[in-house]
Amino acid sequence: MVRRSLLALLVALALGFGAWPSAARAQLTTLQVNPDTVLDGFANDPQGAIRAARQLIAQGHMDQAIRALERYVTIHPGNLDPRRFLGDLYFRTGQLKRAAFTYREILRFNPGDKETHNRLGTVYAVENRIDDAIAQFNAALPGTDSVYDLVELHQRKGDFDSYRAQMDRLGSDFPNDPGIQSEVGQIYNAIHQPYEASMYFKRALDTDPNSLTALNGLGLSYLDMHDYVQAQTQFLTCLRVDPTAYPCEDDLGAALLEAKEYTRAKQALDRAHTLAPERAETYVNYGYLADARGDWERATAYYAQAIAIDPYVREAYIDLGLAYEEHKLYPLAEAALLKGLAAVTDDGRLHVLLGNAYAAQGERAKALAQYRLALAGTDPDAQRIARESLPRSKS
């Protein structure tokens, strides 16, 4: 299940991201897997099955990875981790009904599986089943990164203020509960109030200094405050606690990119990709790196690959649109942004960029409509840009 990294939110209006071209992908592939024999030797090893599937994905064989995991799950129906991973691959390839069925089957075996509740919530959110999604995300807490999704859903539902007030009360009533403190911190990170968020994460770490959620969350707060040294410190501490923590490795790469330490950033992103080649966030950051180095055409290839492996990562559409607009390829930008709005829930940044594409092509009425949609949304940056754009487009 794709989790939307905060790096993408931080830089989506600044630079282009994307997916990974085959040449770069091959550089990280150290173990070649024969698609016809994949999973041989892993019959009794659930993690081995997942590793083999990931190796196939890293080589560009998503379909073979899905088929291999389907065979494994059929033979070993009680091994829930490979089944959950299969659901993730269904989701990434747009097979929402199969993904939801797979997650519900896992919850029949294990109703308390928070990671699966989290993933099922994401499926429901894409389907715009807001109340069902909220119920699943609440069932996933504490212990997962469902809070960012809950913030978005409560904003869409129109009751975000009451949700935040309820969580503020919980944070005040339970100052020594690291789970609750981290949840409130994530809320403030999600609404771009990083200083307030950092206070909650620090309280969580006072009680549990090894909390991965709090360490990563505090790193993201510092990243949003442009304190890249402190951000790196938190992500590195997280990785000392758990060297396999993909979010911390990927976000370390993000902090290094923002600090313009491109060589170290590439190394961190390579490690993140090795941990989870199916995660689109790393491809987004590789695209940022390509764009920062002046290779915008490779960046657009990254965007396309990101969309191919996960059609619900809105940042890929945003950054593809940005890249095209920066090079005055407005019809291509329009097509990418319309596809993005068809694939993901309403997003103010997509509306702003689509408005810009329409304005550049002389389609004033369409541009105004997009700016008004952005202004009616919840993203503060998109609202600000739309507010500034509307008077200009009227003149």
Coordinates of C-alpha atoms in Angstrom, one line a residue:
M1 CA 0.0 0.0 0.0
V2 CA 1.4 3.3 -1.0
R3 CA 2.0 5.7 1.8
R4 CA 2.3 9.3 0.7
S5 CA 5.7 10.6 1.9
L6 CA 5.8 14.1 3.3
L7 CA 8.8 14.9 1.1
A8 CA 6.5 14.8 -1.9
L9 CA 4.1 17.2 -0.2
L10 CA 6.9 19.5 0.7
V11 CA 8.5 19.9 -2.8
A12 CA 5.6 19.2 -5.2
L13 CA 5.3 22.9 -6.0
A14 CA 9.0 23.4 -6.5
L15 CA 10.6 20.6 -8.5
G16 CA 9.7 17.6 -10.6
F17 CA 9.8 14.0 -9.4
G18 CA 9.1 10.7 -11.0
A19 CA 9.8 7.2 -11.8
W20 CA 12.9 5.2 -12.6
P21 CA 14.2 4.4 -16.0
S22 CA 15.3 0.9 -16.8
A23 CA 19.0 1.7 -17.0
A24 CA 19.0 3.1 -13.5
R25 CA 16.9 0.2 -12.2
A26 CA 19.3 -2.3 -13.6
Q27 CA 22.2 -0.8 -11.6
L28 CA 20.5 -1.8 -8.3
T29 CA 19.6 -5.3 -9.4
T30 CA 22.2 -7.6 -7.9
L31 CA 20.3 -10.9 -7.9
Q32 CA 18.7 -12.1 -11.1
V33 CA 15.5 -14.1 -10.7
N34 CA 14.1 -16.4 -13.4
P35 CA 10.4 -15.5 -13.6
D36 CA 9.6 -19.1 -14.5
T37 CA 11.2 -20.6 -11.4
V38 CA 10.5 -17.8 -8.9
L39 CA 9.7 -18.9 -5.4
D40 CA 11.5 -22.3 -5.8
G41 CA 13.0 -22.9 -2.5
F42 CA 10.7 -20.6 -0.6
A43 CA 7.8 -23.1 -0.2
N44 CA 8.0 -22.8 3.6
D45 CA 9.4 -19.3 3.9
P46 CA 6.9 -16.4 3.7
Q47 CA 9.6 -13.7 3.9
G48 CA 11.5 -15.5 1.2
A49 CA 8.5 -15.4 -1.1
I50 CA 8.2 -11.6 -0.5
R51 CA 11.9 -11.1 -1.2
A52 CA 11.6 -13.1 -4.5
A53 CA 8.6 -11.0 -5.6
R54 CA 10.4 -7.8 -4.8
Q55 CA 13.4 -8.9 -6.9
L56 CA 11.0 -9.5 -9.8
I57 CA 9.5 -6.1 -9.3
A58 CA 13.0 -4.5 -9.3
Q59 CA 13.6 -6.1 -12.6
G60 CA 10.4 -4.8 -14.1
H61 CA 8.4 -8.0 -13.8
M62 CA 5.3 -6.9 -11.9
D63 CA 2.9 -9.3 -13.6
Q64 CA 5.2 -12.3 -12.8
A65 CA 5.6 -11.2 -9.2
I66 CA 1.8 -11.1 -8.9
R67 CA 1.4 -14.6 -10.5
A68 CA 4.1 -16.1 -8.3
L69 CA 2.6 -14.7 -5.1
E70 CA -0.9 -15.9 -6.2
R71 CA 0.6 -19.4 -6.5
Y72 CA 2.3 -19.1 -3.1
V73 CA -0.8 -17.8 -1.3
T74 CA -2.9 -20.6 -2.8
I75 CA -0.5 -23.2 -1.5
H76 CA 0.0 -21.4 1.9
P77 CA -3.3 -19.7 2.7
G78 CA -2.3 -19.3 6.3
N79 CA 0.8 -17.2 5.7
L80 CA -0.7 -13.7 6.0
D81 CA 2.3 -11.5 5.2
P82 CA 2.7 -12.7 1.5
R83 CA -1.1 -12.5 1.2
R84 CA -1.1 -8.9 2.4
F85 CA 1.8 -8.1 0.0
L86 CA -0.2 -9.6 -2.8
G87 CA -3.1 -7.2 -1.9
D88 CA -0.6 -4.4 -2.1
L89 CA 0.4 -5.3 -5.6
Y90 CA -3.2 -5.6 -6.6
F91 CA -3.8 -2.1 -5.3
R92 CA -0.8 -0.7 -7.1
T93 CA -1.9 -2.2 -10.4
G94 CA -5.4 -0.7 -10.1
Q95 CA -7.1 -4.0 -9.2
L96 CA -9.1 -2.5 -6.3
K97 CA -11.7 -5.2 -5.9
R98 CA -9.1 -7.9 -5.7
A99 CA -7.1 -5.9 -3.2
A100 CA -10.1 -5.3 -1.0
F101 CA -11.1 -9.0 -1.2
T102 CA -7.6 -10.0 -0.2
Y103 CA -7.4 -7.6 2.7
R104 CA -10.9 -8.7 4.0
E105 CA -9.8 -12.3 3.8
I106 CA -6.8 -11.6 6.0
L107 CA -9.0 -9.8 8.5
R108 CA -11.2 -12.9 8.6
F109 CA -8.2 -14.8 9.8
N110 CA -6.9 -12.0 12.0
P111 CA -9.4 -9.2 12.8
G112 CA -6.8 -7.3 14.8
D113 CA -4.2 -7.0 12.0
K114 CA -3.6 -3.2 12.0
E115 CA -1.5 -3.1 8.9
T116 CA -4.3 -4.8 6.9
H117 CA -6.9 -2.4 8.3
N118 CA -4.7 0.4 7.2
R119 CA -4.5 -0.9 3.7
L120 CA -8.2 -1.6 3.4
G121 CA -8.8 1.9 4.5
T122 CA -6.7 3.2 1.6
V123 CA -8.7 1.1 -0.9
Y124 CA -11.9 2.6 0.5
A125 CA -10.5 6.1 0.4
V126 CA -9.7 5.7 -3.3
E127 CA -13.3 4.5 -3.8
N128 CA -14.5 7.6 -1.9
R129 CA -16.1 5.5 0.8
I130 CA -15.2 8.0 3.4
D131 CA -16.9 6.6 6.5
D132 CA -15.7 3.1 5.7
A133 CA -12.2 4.3 5.2
I134 CA -12.2 6.3 8.5
A135 CA -13.4 3.2 10.4
Q136 CA -10.6 1.1 8.9
F137 CA -7.9 3.8 9.6
N138 CA -9.1 4.1 13.2
A139 CA -8.9 0.3 13.6
A140 CA -5.3 0.5 12.4
L141 CA -4.2 2.8 15.2
P142 CA -1.9 3.0 17.1
G143 CA 1.1 1.6 15.3
T144 CA 0.6 2.5 11.7
D145 CA 0.8 5.7 9.6
S146 CA -3.0 6.1 9.2
V147 CA -3.2 9.6 10.7
Y148 CA -2.3 11.4 7.5
D149 CA -5.1 9.6 5.7
L150 CA -7.5 10.4 8.5
V151 CA -6.7 14.1 8.3
E152 CA -7.4 14.1 4.6
L153 CA -10.7 12.2 5.0
H154 CA -11.9 14.4 7.9
Q155 CA -11.2 17.4 5.7
R156 CA -13.1 15.9 2.9
K157 CA -16.0 15.0 5.3
G158 CA -16.0 18.5 6.7
D159 CA -15.5 17.6 10.4
F160 CA -11.7 18.1 10.7
D161 CA -11.9 20.7 13.4
S162 CA -13.9 18.4 15.7
Y163 CA -11.5 15.6 14.9
R164 CA -8.5 17.7 15.8
A165 CA -10.1 19.0 19.0
Q166 CA -10.8 15.5 20.1
M167 CA -7.2 14.5 19.5
D168 CA -5.9 17.6 21.2
R169 CA -7.8 16.6 24.3
L170 CA -6.4 13.1 24.1
G171 CA -2.9 14.5 23.8
S172 CA -3.5 16.7 26.9
D173 CA -5.1 13.9 28.9
F174 CA -2.3 11.4 28.2
P175 CA 1.0 13.3 28.0
N176 CA 3.0 10.2 28.7
D177 CA 1.4 8.0 26.1
P178 CA 3.9 7.9 23.1
G179 CA 1.3 6.5 20.7
I180 CA -1.2 9.3 21.3
Q181 CA 1.5 12.0 21.3
S182 CA 2.8 10.7 18.0
E183 CA -0.7 10.6 16.5
V184 CA -1.3 14.3 17.4
G185 CA 2.1 15.1 16.1
Q186 CA 1.2 13.5 12.8
I187 CA -2.0 15.6 12.6
Y188 CA 0.0 18.8 12.9
N189 CA 2.6 17.6 10.4
A190 CA -0.2 16.9 7.9
I191 CA -1.6 20.4 8.2
H192 CA 1.9 22.0 7.8
Q193 CA 2.3 23.1 11.4
P194 CA 5.7 21.5 12.0
Y195 CA 6.7 23.3 15.1
E196 CA 3.6 22.2 17.0
A197 CA 4.1 18.7 15.6
S198 CA 7.6 18.6 16.9
M199 CA 6.5 19.3 20.4
Y200 CA 4.3 16.2 20.4
F201 CA 7.0 14.0 18.9
K202 CA 9.5 15.1 21.5
R203 CA 7.0 14.2 24.3
A204 CA 6.6 10.7 22.7
L205 CA 10.4 10.3 22.6
D206 CA 10.7 11.3 26.2
T207 CA 8.7 8.2 27.0
D208 CA 9.9 5.9 24.2
P209 CA 13.2 7.1 22.7
N210 CA 13.1 4.2 20.2
S211 CA 9.6 5.0 18.7
L212 CA 10.1 4.8 15.0
T213 CA 6.9 6.8 14.4
A214 CA 8.1 9.6 16.6
L215 CA 11.6 9.6 15.2
N216 CA 10.4 9.7 11.6
G217 CA 7.7 12.2 12.4
L218 CA 10.2 14.5 14.2
G219 CA 12.5 14.3 11.2
L220 CA 9.7 15.3 8.9
S221 CA 8.9 18.2 11.2
Y222 CA 12.4 19.5 10.9
L223 CA 12.4 18.9 7.2
D224 CA 9.3 21.1 6.9
M225 CA 11.1 23.7 9.0
H226 CA 14.1 23.5 6.6
D227 CA 16.4 22.3 9.3
Y228 CA 18.0 19.6 7.2
V229 CA 20.8 18.7 9.7
Q230 CA 18.3 17.9 12.5
A231 CA 16.1 16.1 10.1
Q232 CA 19.0 13.8 9.0
T233 CA 19.8 13.2 12.7
Q234 CA 16.3 11.9 13.4
F235 CA 16.2 9.7 10.3
L236 CA 19.6 8.3 11.1
T237 CA 18.6 7.6 14.7
C238 CA 15.5 5.8 13.4
L239 CA 17.7 3.6 11.1
R240 CA 20.0 2.7 14.0
V241 CA 16.9 1.4 15.8
D242 CA 15.7 -0.4 12.7
P243 CA 17.9 -0.6 9.7
T244 CA 15.0 -1.9 7.6
A245 CA 12.7 1.1 8.3
Y246 CA 11.9 2.1 4.7
P247 CA 10.2 5.4 5.6
C248 CA 13.2 6.6 7.5
E249 CA 15.6 5.6 4.7
D250 CA 13.5 7.3 2.0
D251 CA 13.0 10.4 4.1
L252 CA 16.7 10.5 4.8
G253 CA 17.2 10.7 1.1
A254 CA 14.7 13.5 1.0
A255 CA 16.5 15.5 3.6
L256 CA 19.8 15.1 1.8
L257 CA 18.2 16.2 -1.5
E258 CA 16.9 19.3 0.2
A259 CA 20.4 19.9 1.5
K260 CA 21.7 19.5 -2.0
E261 CA 24.0 16.6 -0.9
Y262 CA 23.1 14.6 -4.0
T263 CA 25.7 11.9 -3.8
R264 CA 24.7 10.9 -0.2
A265 CA 21.0 11.3 -1.2
K266 CA 21.5 8.8 -4.1
Q267 CA 23.1 6.3 -1.6
A268 CA 20.2 6.6 0.8
L269 CA 17.6 6.3 -2.0
D270 CA 19.4 3.2 -3.3
R271 CA 19.1 1.6 0.1
A272 CA 15.5 2.5 0.3
H273 CA 14.8 1.0 -3.1
T274 CA 16.6 -2.2 -2.0
L275 CA 14.3 -2.4 1.0
A276 CA 11.1 -1.9 -1.0
P277 CA 11.4 -1.7 -4.8
E278 CA 7.7 -1.6 -5.1
R279 CA 7.3 1.7 -3.2
A280 CA 6.7 4.7 -5.5
E281 CA 8.0 7.3 -3.0
T282 CA 11.6 6.3 -3.9
Y283 CA 10.9 6.8 -7.6
V284 CA 9.5 10.2 -6.8
N285 CA 12.7 11.1 -5.1
Y286 CA 14.9 9.7 -7.8
G287 CA 13.0 12.0 -10.1
Y288 CA 13.7 15.0 -7.8
L289 CA 17.4 14.1 -8.0
A290 CA 17.3 13.8 -11.8
D291 CA 15.6 17.2 -12.1
A292 CA 18.0 18.8 -9.7
R293 CA 20.9 17.6 -11.8
G294 CA 19.3 19.1 -14.9
D295 CA 18.1 16.0 -16.6
W296 CA 14.4 16.8 -17.0
E297 CA 13.8 14.2 -19.7
R298 CA 15.0 11.4 -17.4
A299 CA 12.7 13.0 -14.7
T300 CA 9.7 12.6 -16.9
A301 CA 10.6 9.0 -17.4
Y302 CA 10.6 8.6 -13.6
Y303 CA 7.2 10.2 -13.4
A304 CA 5.8 7.8 -16.0
Q305 CA 7.3 4.8 -14.2
A306 CA 5.9 5.9 -10.9
I307 CA 2.4 6.1 -12.4
A308 CA 2.8 2.7 -14.0
I309 CA 3.7 1.0 -10.7
D310 CA 1.2 3.0 -8.6
P311 CA -1.6 4.9 -10.3
Y312 CA -2.7 6.6 -7.1
V313 CA 0.5 8.5 -6.2
R314 CA -0.8 12.0 -7.0
E315 CA 2.7 13.6 -6.7
A316 CA 3.8 11.7 -9.8
Y317 CA 1.0 13.5 -11.8
I318 CA 1.7 16.8 -10.2
D319 CA 5.4 16.7 -11.0
L320 CA 4.9 15.4 -14.5
G321 CA 2.6 18.3 -15.1
L322 CA 5.2 20.7 -13.6
A323 CA 7.9 19.3 -15.8
Y324 CA 5.9 19.7 -18.9
E325 CA 4.7 23.2 -18.0
E326 CA 8.3 24.3 -17.2
H327 CA 9.2 23.3 -20.8
K328 CA 6.0 24.9 -22.2
L329 CA 4.6 21.5 -23.3
Y330 CA 1.1 22.6 -22.2
P331 CA -1.0 20.0 -24.0
L332 CA 1.1 17.2 -22.5
A333 CA 0.8 18.8 -19.0
E334 CA -3.0 19.0 -19.5
A335 CA -3.3 15.4 -20.4
A336 CA -1.2 14.3 -17.4
L337 CA -3.1 16.4 -14.9
L338 CA -6.5 15.3 -16.2
K339 CA -5.4 11.7 -15.8
G340 CA -4.3 12.5 -12.2
L341 CA -7.6 14.0 -11.3
A342 CA -9.3 10.9 -12.7
A343 CA -7.1 8.7 -10.6
V344 CA -6.9 10.3 -7.2
T345 CA -9.2 12.3 -5.0
D346 CA -9.7 16.0 -5.4
D347 CA -6.3 17.8 -5.1
G348 CA -5.8 21.5 -5.1
R349 CA -2.3 21.3 -6.5
L350 CA -3.5 19.4 -9.5
H351 CA -6.3 22.0 -10.1
V352 CA -3.8 24.9 -9.9
L353 CA -1.4 23.3 -12.4
L354 CA -4.3 22.4 -14.7
G355 CA -5.5 26.0 -14.5
N356 CA -2.0 27.2 -15.4
A357 CA -2.0 24.8 -18.4
Y358 CA -5.3 26.1 -19.6
A359 CA -4.3 29.7 -19.1
A360 CA -1.1 29.2 -21.1
Q361 CA -3.3 27.9 -24.0
G362 CA -5.7 30.8 -23.8
E363 CA -8.6 28.8 -22.3
R364 CA -9.5 31.5 -19.7
A365 CA -12.9 30.0 -18.6
K366 CA -11.4 26.6 -18.0
A367 CA -8.5 28.1 -16.1
L368 CA -10.8 30.1 -13.8
A369 CA -12.8 27.0 -13.0
Q370 CA -9.7 25.1 -12.0
Y371 CA -8.4 28.0 -9.8
R372 CA -11.8 28.2 -8.0
L373 CA -11.7 24.4 -7.4
A374 CA -8.3 24.8 -5.8
L375 CA -9.5 27.7 -3.7
A376 CA -12.4 25.6 -2.4
G377 CA -10.0 22.8 -1.3
T378 CA -7.9 22.3 1.8
D379 CA -4.3 22.7 0.6
P380 CA -3.0 26.0 1.9
D381 CA -0.3 26.4 -0.8
A382 CA -2.8 25.6 -3.6
Q383 CA -5.3 28.0 -2.1
R384 CA -2.7 30.8 -1.9
I385 CA -1.6 30.3 -5.5
A386 CA -5.2 30.1 -6.8
R387 CA -6.1 33.3 -4.9
E388 CA -3.2 35.1 -6.6
S389 CA -4.0 33.6 -10.0
L390 CA -7.7 34.5 -10.1
P391 CA -7.2 38.3 -10.2
R392 CA -4.5 38.0 -12.9
S393 CA -6.7 35.8 -15.0
K394 CA -9.5 38.3 -14.8
S395 CA -7.4 41.3 -15.9

